[in-house]
Amino acid sequence: MVTTTTQRLLELAAATLASRDETLLLRLLEEANELYQQGFESVRGAVANRVAGVSPEVLVATVSAAGLPCDASQDRDELVLLLALSEWEMTPAAMAYSEMAEDAARRGVCLIPEG
C-alpha cells in the first residue's frame, strides 16, 4: 500500500500528539518537515506550469486577486512562490504539519536549534 504525503503527515501529526518523548517528537517533526517541503515543491511546480504562459501583468493581477500583497517589481519566481504557498497552506497535509509544529513548539521542541 502506497502512503501519500497527506496520509503520512496526518499519521505523523497523530503520533506527535501521542508522543511524550522529546527525541521521538523531534524525529517525527524532522520527517514531517521533509514531507512538507516535498509537498510544497510539488505544488510550486504545478503552479509554475499553470502560469507558464501568463503575462507578468496578469500574474500580478492573479496574485492580487488571491488576496496576497504583491507589486509589479517582484519577479515571476516570487509571484509563483506566493501563489504556490497560498495554495499549499490550504491543503490538509500542510495544515497537519502546521498543527504538528505548533504542538511541538508548545512542548519546547523545534527544528531550529537555540543559539
mmCIF file of N, CA and C in Angstrom:
data_model
loop_
_atom_site.group_PDB
_atom_site.id
_atom_site.type_symbol
_atom_site.label_atom_id
_atom_site.label_comp_id
_atom_site.label_asym_id
_atom_site.label_seq_id
_atom_site.Cartn_x
_atom_site.Cartn_y
_atom_site.Cartn_z
ATOM 1 N N MET A 1 0.842 -1.183 0.000
ATOM 2 C CA MET A 1 0.000 0.000 0.000
ATOM 3 C C MET A 1 0.886 1.246 0.000
ATOM 4 N N VAL A 2 0.626 2.137 -0.907
ATOM 5 C CA VAL A 2 1.396 3.366 -1.019
ATOM 6 C C VAL A 2 0.755 4.430 -0.126
ATOM 7 N N THR A 3 1.596 5.090 0.663
ATOM 8 C CA THR A 3 1.122 6.154 1.538
ATOM 9 C C THR A 3 1.411 7.490 0.873
ATOM 10 N N THR A 4 0.401 8.341 0.801
ATOM 11 C CA THR A 4 0.598 9.658 0.216
ATOM 12 C C THR A 4 1.226 10.595 1.241
ATOM 13 N N THR A 5 1.708 11.712 0.745
ATOM 14 C CA THR A 5 2.276 12.731 1.633
ATOM 15 C C THR A 5 1.248 13.156 2.671
ATOM 16 N N THR A 6 0.031 13.367 2.228
ATOM 17 C CA THR A 6 -1.021 13.791 3.154
ATOM 18 C C THR A 6 -1.275 12.729 4.212
ATOM 19 N N GLN A 7 -1.406 11.478 3.787
ATOM 20 C CA GLN A 7 -1.639 10.399 4.750
ATOM 21 C C GLN A 7 -0.511 10.314 5.767
ATOM 22 N N ARG A 8 0.719 10.388 5.274
ATOM 23 C CA ARG A 8 1.862 10.256 6.186
ATOM 24 C C ARG A 8 1.928 11.439 7.143
ATOM 25 N N LEU A 9 1.678 12.651 6.656
ATOM 26 C CA LEU A 9 1.696 13.814 7.550
ATOM 27 C C LEU A 9 0.596 13.711 8.601
ATOM 28 N N LEU A 10 -0.565 13.204 8.231
ATOM 29 C CA LEU A 10 -1.634 13.005 9.213
ATOM 30 C C LEU A 10 -1.230 11.948 10.245
ATOM 31 N N GLU A 11 -0.575 10.892 9.793
ATOM 32 C CA GLU A 11 -0.078 9.867 10.720
ATOM 33 C C GLU A 11 0.957 10.460 11.675
ATOM 34 N N LEU A 12 1.873 11.243 11.128
ATOM 35 C CA LEU A 12 2.903 11.859 11.967
ATOM 36 C C LEU A 12 2.290 12.837 12.973
ATOM 37 N N ALA A 13 1.299 13.586 12.531
ATOM 38 C CA ALA A 13 0.636 14.528 13.436
ATOM 39 C C ALA A 13 -0.035 13.786 14.578
ATOM 40 N N ALA A 14 -0.689 12.672 14.284
ATOM 41 C CA ALA A 14 -1.330 11.869 15.331
ATOM 42 C C ALA A 14 -0.283 11.284 16.278
ATOM 43 N N ALA A 15 0.820 10.817 15.719
ATOM 44 C CA ALA A 15 1.884 10.253 16.551
ATOM 45 C C ALA A 15 2.505 11.325 17.443
ATOM 46 N N THR A 16 2.598 12.533 16.927
ATOM 47 C CA THR A 16 3.154 13.644 17.702
ATOM 48 C C THR A 16 2.290 13.933 18.920
ATOM 49 N N LEU A 17 0.991 13.947 18.715
ATOM 50 C CA LEU A 17 0.081 14.224 19.830
ATOM 51 C C LEU A 17 0.200 13.171 20.922
ATOM 52 N N ALA A 18 0.461 11.917 20.517
ATOM 53 C CA ALA A 18 0.552 10.823 21.478
ATOM 54 C C ALA A 18 1.937 10.706 22.104
ATOM 55 N N SER A 19 2.932 11.339 21.528
ATOM 56 C CA SER A 19 4.316 11.183 21.986
ATOM 57 C C SER A 19 4.622 12.066 23.194
ATOM 58 N N ARG A 20 5.339 11.475 24.144
ATOM 59 C CA ARG A 20 5.816 12.225 25.309
ATOM 60 C C ARG A 20 7.345 12.327 25.307
ATOM 61 N N ASP A 21 7.973 11.641 24.370
ATOM 62 C CA ASP A 21 9.429 11.590 24.273
ATOM 63 C C ASP A 21 9.916 12.699 23.346
ATOM 64 N N GLU A 22 10.728 13.617 23.861
ATOM 65 C CA GLU A 22 11.200 14.752 23.053
ATOM 66 C C GLU A 22 12.062 14.320 21.870
ATOM 67 N N THR A 23 12.858 13.293 22.053
ATOM 68 C CA THR A 23 13.706 12.819 20.952
ATOM 69 C C THR A 23 12.847 12.251 19.829
ATOM 70 N N LEU A 24 11.850 11.450 20.191
ATOM 71 C CA LEU A 24 10.937 10.905 19.189
ATOM 72 C C LEU A 24 10.155 12.034 18.525
ATOM 73 N N LEU A 25 9.714 12.979 19.306
ATOM 74 C CA LEU A 25 8.969 14.119 18.774
ATOM 75 C C LEU A 25 9.805 14.876 17.746
ATOM 76 N N LEU A 26 11.069 15.081 18.039
ATOM 77 C CA LEU A 26 11.963 15.769 17.100
ATOM 78 C C LEU A 26 12.119 14.960 15.815
ATOM 79 N N ARG A 27 12.261 13.649 15.929
ATOM 80 C CA ARG A 27 12.383 12.805 14.728
ATOM 81 C C ARG A 27 11.117 12.858 13.875
ATOM 82 N N LEU A 28 9.966 12.819 14.536
ATOM 83 C CA LEU A 28 8.699 12.912 13.810
ATOM 84 C C LEU A 28 8.598 14.260 13.097
ATOM 85 N N LEU A 29 9.001 15.298 13.782
ATOM 86 C CA LEU A 29 8.951 16.648 13.208
ATOM 87 C C LEU A 29 9.916 16.782 12.024
ATOM 88 N N GLU A 30 11.081 16.176 12.127
ATOM 89 C CA GLU A 30 12.046 16.212 11.025
ATOM 90 C C GLU A 30 11.486 15.507 9.788
ATOM 91 N N GLU A 31 10.879 14.341 9.984
ATOM 92 C CA GLU A 31 10.284 13.629 8.846
ATOM 93 C C GLU A 31 9.140 14.438 8.251
ATOM 94 N N ALA A 32 8.316 15.003 9.113
ATOM 95 C CA ALA A 32 7.188 15.807 8.644
ATOM 96 C C ALA A 32 7.668 17.031 7.869
ATOM 97 N N ASN A 33 8.739 17.659 8.335
ATOM 98 C CA ASN A 33 9.277 18.820 7.653
ATOM 99 C C ASN A 33 9.746 18.459 6.240
ATOM 100 N N GLU A 34 10.399 17.322 6.118
ATOM 101 C CA GLU A 34 10.851 16.874 4.800
ATOM 102 C C GLU A 34 9.655 16.647 3.866
ATOM 103 N N LEU A 35 8.611 16.024 4.384
ATOM 104 C CA LEU A 35 7.408 15.793 3.582
ATOM 105 C C LEU A 35 6.711 17.106 3.228
ATOM 106 N N TYR A 36 6.709 18.040 4.173
ATOM 107 C CA TYR A 36 6.120 19.351 3.927
ATOM 108 C C TYR A 36 6.846 20.021 2.763
ATOM 109 N N GLN A 37 8.167 19.997 2.796
ATOM 110 C CA GLN A 37 8.965 20.630 1.733
ATOM 111 C C GLN A 37 8.717 19.954 0.380
ATOM 112 N N GLN A 38 8.633 18.621 0.384
ATOM 113 C CA GLN A 38 8.356 17.892 -0.856
ATOM 114 C C GLN A 38 6.980 18.253 -1.412
ATOM 115 N N GLY A 39 5.993 18.298 -0.533
ATOM 116 C CA GLY A 39 4.638 18.649 -0.955
ATOM 117 C C GLY A 39 4.572 20.053 -1.506
ATOM 118 N N PHE A 40 5.226 20.978 -0.807
ATOM 119 C CA PHE A 40 5.229 22.359 -1.280
ATOM 120 C C PHE A 40 5.907 22.460 -2.646
ATOM 121 N N GLU A 41 7.013 21.779 -2.821
ATOM 122 C CA GLU A 41 7.726 21.835 -4.097
ATOM 123 C C GLU A 41 6.859 21.287 -5.229
ATOM 124 N N SER A 42 6.093 20.269 -4.940
ATOM 125 C CA SER A 42 5.186 19.710 -5.936
ATOM 126 C C SER A 42 4.125 20.739 -6.343
ATOM 127 N N VAL A 43 3.556 21.418 -5.365
ATOM 128 C CA VAL A 43 2.555 22.452 -5.646
ATOM 129 C C VAL A 43 3.196 23.616 -6.400
ATOM 130 N N ARG A 44 4.400 24.020 -5.976
ATOM 131 C CA ARG A 44 5.082 25.122 -6.652
ATOM 132 C C ARG A 44 5.311 24.791 -8.120
ATOM 133 N N GLY A 45 5.733 23.571 -8.393
ATOM 134 C CA GLY A 45 5.936 23.149 -9.777
ATOM 135 C C GLY A 45 4.649 23.165 -10.589
ATOM 136 N N ALA A 46 3.567 22.720 -9.977
ATOM 137 C CA ALA A 46 2.271 22.714 -10.665
ATOM 138 C C ALA A 46 1.801 24.138 -10.946
ATOM 139 N N VAL A 47 1.987 25.032 -9.992
ATOM 140 C CA VAL A 47 1.596 26.431 -10.188
ATOM 141 C C VAL A 47 2.454 27.059 -11.289
ATOM 142 N N ALA A 48 3.750 26.802 -11.254
ATOM 143 C CA ALA A 48 4.643 27.354 -12.280
ATOM 144 C C ALA A 48 4.224 26.884 -13.667
ATOM 145 N N ASN A 49 3.871 25.621 -13.794
ATOM 146 C CA ASN A 49 3.406 25.105 -15.089
ATOM 147 C C ASN A 49 2.088 25.756 -15.505
ATOM 148 N N ARG A 50 1.206 25.937 -14.538
ATOM 149 C CA ARG A 50 -0.115 26.502 -14.824
ATOM 150 C C ARG A 50 -0.034 27.948 -15.314
ATOM 151 N N VAL A 51 0.926 28.705 -14.810
ATOM 152 C CA VAL A 51 1.024 30.124 -15.180
ATOM 153 C C VAL A 51 2.177 30.389 -16.157
ATOM 154 N N ALA A 52 2.720 29.343 -16.738
ATOM 155 C CA ALA A 52 3.889 29.481 -17.610
ATOM 156 C C ALA A 52 3.684 30.468 -18.752
ATOM 157 N N GLY A 53 2.525 30.498 -19.360
ATOM 158 C CA GLY A 53 2.303 31.385 -20.492
ATOM 159 C C GLY A 53 1.611 32.686 -20.142
ATOM 160 N N VAL A 54 1.455 32.940 -18.869
ATOM 161 C CA VAL A 54 0.725 34.125 -18.415
ATOM 162 C C VAL A 54 1.653 35.344 -18.397
ATOM 163 N N SER A 55 1.154 36.454 -18.862
ATOM 164 C CA SER A 55 1.964 37.680 -18.864
ATOM 165 C C SER A 55 2.232 38.145 -17.435
ATOM 166 N N PRO A 56 3.303 38.913 -17.229
ATOM 167 C CA PRO A 56 3.604 39.416 -15.881
ATOM 168 C C PRO A 56 2.453 40.228 -15.280
ATOM 169 N N GLU A 57 1.781 40.995 -16.114
ATOM 170 C CA GLU A 57 0.672 41.815 -15.617
ATOM 171 C C GLU A 57 -0.490 40.947 -15.116
ATOM 172 N N VAL A 58 -0.787 39.920 -15.881
ATOM 173 C CA VAL A 58 -1.874 39.016 -15.484
ATOM 174 C C VAL A 58 -1.465 38.225 -14.240
ATOM 175 N N LEU A 59 -0.207 37.846 -14.153
ATOM 176 C CA LEU A 59 0.274 37.117 -12.982
ATOM 177 C C LEU A 59 0.164 37.983 -11.722
ATOM 178 N N VAL A 60 0.558 39.248 -11.823
ATOM 179 C CA VAL A 60 0.422 40.169 -10.684
ATOM 180 C C VAL A 60 -1.048 40.299 -10.301
ATOM 181 N N ALA A 61 -1.916 40.419 -11.286
ATOM 182 C CA ALA A 61 -3.355 40.530 -11.022
ATOM 183 C C ALA A 61 -3.894 39.260 -10.362
ATOM 184 N N THR A 62 -3.407 38.118 -10.791
ATOM 185 C CA THR A 62 -3.834 36.843 -10.211
ATOM 186 C C THR A 62 -3.415 36.741 -8.753
ATOM 187 N N VAL A 63 -2.176 37.116 -8.472
ATOM 188 C CA VAL A 63 -1.680 37.085 -7.099
ATOM 189 C C VAL A 63 -2.473 38.065 -6.236
ATOM 190 N N SER A 64 -2.726 39.238 -6.758
ATOM 191 C CA SER A 64 -3.520 40.241 -6.029
ATOM 192 C C SER A 64 -4.940 39.747 -5.782
ATOM 193 N N ALA A 65 -5.529 39.120 -6.790
ATOM 194 C CA ALA A 65 -6.892 38.596 -6.657
ATOM 195 C C ALA A 65 -6.973 37.491 -5.606
ATOM 196 N N ALA A 66 -5.860 36.810 -5.387
ATOM 197 C CA ALA A 66 -5.807 35.768 -4.354
ATOM 198 C C ALA A 66 -5.674 36.378 -2.955
ATOM 199 N N GLY A 67 -5.597 37.722 -2.907
ATOM 200 C CA GLY A 67 -5.515 38.404 -1.621
ATOM 201 C C GLY A 67 -4.113 38.494 -1.058
ATOM 202 N N LEU A 68 -3.136 38.334 -1.930
ATOM 203 C CA LEU A 68 -1.745 38.370 -1.499
ATOM 204 C C LEU A 68 -1.104 39.696 -1.891
ATOM 205 N N PRO A 69 -0.342 40.280 -0.983
ATOM 206 C CA PRO A 69 0.320 41.539 -1.320
ATOM 207 C C PRO A 69 1.440 41.301 -2.337
ATOM 208 N N CYS A 70 1.427 42.081 -3.383
ATOM 209 C CA CYS A 70 2.483 41.976 -4.393
ATOM 210 C C CYS A 70 2.484 43.250 -5.211
ATOM 211 N N ASP A 71 3.534 43.396 -6.008
ATOM 212 C CA ASP A 71 3.597 44.520 -6.935
ATOM 213 C C ASP A 71 4.366 44.105 -8.177
ATOM 214 N N ALA A 72 4.308 44.937 -9.178
ATOM 215 C CA ALA A 72 4.912 44.629 -10.473
ATOM 216 C C ALA A 72 6.431 44.522 -10.418
ATOM 217 N N SER A 73 7.050 45.003 -9.337
ATOM 218 C CA SER A 73 8.507 44.928 -9.244
ATOM 219 C C SER A 73 9.000 43.527 -8.847
ATOM 220 N N GLN A 74 8.104 42.678 -8.376
ATOM 221 C CA GLN A 74 8.516 41.334 -7.991
ATOM 222 C C GLN A 74 8.717 40.475 -9.229
ATOM 223 N N ASP A 75 9.723 39.614 -9.172
ATOM 224 C CA ASP A 75 9.959 38.776 -10.343
ATOM 225 C C ASP A 75 8.981 37.598 -10.363
ATOM 226 N N ARG A 76 8.936 36.955 -11.494
ATOM 227 C CA ARG A 76 7.991 35.856 -11.739
ATOM 228 C C ARG A 76 8.114 34.752 -10.689
ATOM 229 N N ASP A 77 9.334 34.367 -10.342
ATOM 230 C CA ASP A 77 9.531 33.303 -9.362
ATOM 231 C C ASP A 77 8.924 33.655 -8.008
ATOM 232 N N GLU A 78 9.059 34.907 -7.602
ATOM 233 C CA GLU A 78 8.463 35.345 -6.333
ATOM 234 C C GLU A 78 6.946 35.251 -6.383
ATOM 235 N N LEU A 79 6.374 35.664 -7.487
ATOM 236 C CA LEU A 79 4.922 35.634 -7.631
ATOM 237 C C LEU A 79 4.401 34.201 -7.647
ATOM 238 N N VAL A 80 5.104 33.324 -8.344
ATOM 239 C CA VAL A 80 4.735 31.907 -8.368
ATOM 240 C C VAL A 80 4.837 31.331 -6.957
ATOM 241 N N LEU A 81 5.892 31.694 -6.255
ATOM 242 C CA LEU A 81 6.082 31.225 -4.885
ATOM 243 C C LEU A 81 4.926 31.654 -3.987
ATOM 244 N N LEU A 82 4.492 32.895 -4.105
ATOM 245 C CA LEU A 82 3.364 33.393 -3.314
ATOM 246 C C LEU A 82 2.091 32.609 -3.614
ATOM 247 N N LEU A 83 1.807 32.422 -4.888
ATOM 248 C CA LEU A 83 0.612 31.653 -5.265
ATOM 249 C C LEU A 83 0.688 30.221 -4.756
ATOM 250 N N ALA A 84 1.835 29.603 -4.936
ATOM 251 C CA ALA A 84 2.010 28.216 -4.504
ATOM 252 C C ALA A 84 1.865 28.085 -2.996
ATOM 253 N N LEU A 85 2.464 29.002 -2.266
ATOM 254 C CA LEU A 85 2.378 28.934 -0.811
ATOM 255 C C LEU A 85 0.942 29.105 -0.335
ATOM 256 N N SER A 86 0.211 30.013 -0.963
ATOM 257 C CA SER A 86 -1.187 30.211 -0.559
ATOM 258 C C SER A 86 -2.015 28.958 -0.852
ATOM 259 N N GLU A 87 -1.740 28.291 -1.963
ATOM 260 C CA GLU A 87 -2.455 27.049 -2.284
ATOM 261 C C GLU A 87 -2.033 25.919 -1.357
ATOM 262 N N TRP A 88 -0.732 25.766 -1.134
ATOM 263 C CA TRP A 88 -0.212 24.675 -0.321
ATOM 264 C C TRP A 88 -0.686 24.781 1.126
ATOM 265 N N GLU A 89 -0.703 25.975 1.669
ATOM 266 C CA GLU A 89 -1.090 26.140 3.070
ATOM 267 C C GLU A 89 -2.540 25.760 3.337
ATOM 268 N N MET A 90 -3.344 25.656 2.295
ATOM 269 C CA MET A 90 -4.749 25.279 2.457
ATOM 270 C C MET A 90 -4.976 23.773 2.310
ATOM 271 N N THR A 91 -3.920 23.011 2.069
ATOM 272 C CA THR A 91 -4.071 21.567 1.911
ATOM 273 C C THR A 91 -4.093 20.890 3.282
ATOM 274 N N PRO A 92 -4.759 19.747 3.386
ATOM 275 C CA PRO A 92 -4.755 19.010 4.658
ATOM 276 C C PRO A 92 -3.341 18.654 5.122
ATOM 277 N N ALA A 93 -2.460 18.346 4.187
ATOM 278 C CA ALA A 93 -1.088 17.988 4.553
ATOM 279 C C ALA A 93 -0.378 19.156 5.229
ATOM 280 N N ALA A 94 -0.470 20.322 4.642
ATOM 281 C CA ALA A 94 0.190 21.498 5.218
ATOM 282 C C ALA A 94 -0.446 21.889 6.547
ATOM 283 N N MET A 95 -1.760 21.775 6.635
ATOM 284 C CA MET A 95 -2.435 22.104 7.893
ATOM 285 C C MET A 95 -2.027 21.134 9.004
ATOM 286 N N ALA A 96 -1.908 19.852 8.660
ATOM 287 C CA ALA A 96 -1.475 18.855 9.648
ATOM 288 C C ALA A 96 -0.066 19.182 10.132
ATOM 289 N N TYR A 97 0.822 19.539 9.192
ATOM 290 C CA TYR A 97 2.186 19.885 9.579
ATOM 291 C C TYR A 97 2.203 21.117 10.485
ATOM 292 N N SER A 98 1.432 22.123 10.148
ATOM 293 C CA SER A 98 1.404 23.340 10.963
ATOM 294 C C SER A 98 0.936 23.042 12.383
ATOM 295 N N GLU A 99 -0.111 22.244 12.497
ATOM 296 C CA GLU A 99 -0.597 21.862 13.832
ATOM 297 C C GLU A 99 0.458 21.079 14.595
ATOM 298 N N MET A 100 1.119 20.185 13.883
ATOM 299 C CA MET A 100 2.164 19.366 14.487
ATOM 300 C C MET A 100 3.310 20.231 14.992
ATOM 301 N N ALA A 101 3.762 21.147 14.172
ATOM 302 C CA ALA A 101 4.879 22.025 14.548
ATOM 303 C C ALA A 101 4.494 22.930 15.718
ATOM 304 N N GLU A 102 3.256 23.436 15.705
ATOM 305 C CA GLU A 102 2.791 24.284 16.804
ATOM 306 C C GLU A 102 2.724 23.500 18.113
ATOM 307 N N ASP A 103 2.210 22.267 18.034
ATOM 308 C CA ASP A 103 2.138 21.426 19.230
ATOM 309 C C ASP A 103 3.538 21.141 19.775
ATOM 310 N N ALA A 104 4.453 20.811 18.878
ATOM 311 C CA ALA A 104 5.830 20.532 19.297
ATOM 312 C C ALA A 104 6.453 21.777 19.931
ATOM 313 N N ALA A 105 6.228 22.922 19.340
ATOM 314 C CA ALA A 105 6.788 24.170 19.875
ATOM 315 C C ALA A 105 6.253 24.464 21.275
ATOM 316 N N ARG A 106 4.964 24.197 21.489
ATOM 317 C CA ARG A 106 4.390 24.397 22.832
ATOM 318 C C ARG A 106 5.073 23.513 23.857
ATOM 319 N N ARG A 107 5.621 22.393 23.390
ATOM 320 C CA ARG A 107 6.309 21.461 24.296
ATOM 321 C C ARG A 107 7.825 21.676 24.287
ATOM 322 N N GLY A 108 8.253 22.752 23.636
ATOM 323 C CA GLY A 108 9.668 23.105 23.656
ATOM 324 C C GLY A 108 10.523 22.394 22.628
ATOM 325 N N VAL A 109 9.899 21.770 21.620
ATOM 326 C CA VAL A 109 10.642 21.051 20.580
ATOM 327 C C VAL A 109 10.523 21.831 19.283
ATOM 328 N N CYS A 110 11.678 22.133 18.684
ATOM 329 C CA CYS A 110 11.722 22.945 17.475
ATOM 330 C C CYS A 110 12.859 22.467 16.593
ATOM 331 N N LEU A 111 12.682 22.604 15.285
ATOM 332 C CA LEU A 111 13.738 22.191 14.345
ATOM 333 C C LEU A 111 14.904 23.184 14.325
ATOM 334 N N ILE A 112 14.659 24.414 14.756
ATOM 335 C CA ILE A 112 15.709 25.417 14.756
ATOM 336 C C ILE A 112 16.403 25.389 16.110
ATOM 337 N N PRO A 113 17.684 25.024 16.111
ATOM 338 C CA PRO A 113 18.393 24.945 17.396
ATOM 339 C C PRO A 113 18.525 26.316 18.057
ATOM 340 N N GLU A 114 18.454 26.293 19.366
ATOM 341 C CA GLU A 114 18.650 27.550 20.093
ATOM 342 C C GLU A 114 20.110 27.944 20.029
ATOM 343 N N GLY A 115 20.341 29.240 19.845
ATOM 344 C CA GLY A 115 21.699 29.728 19.677
ATOM 345 C C GLY A 115 22.278 30.081 20.937
#
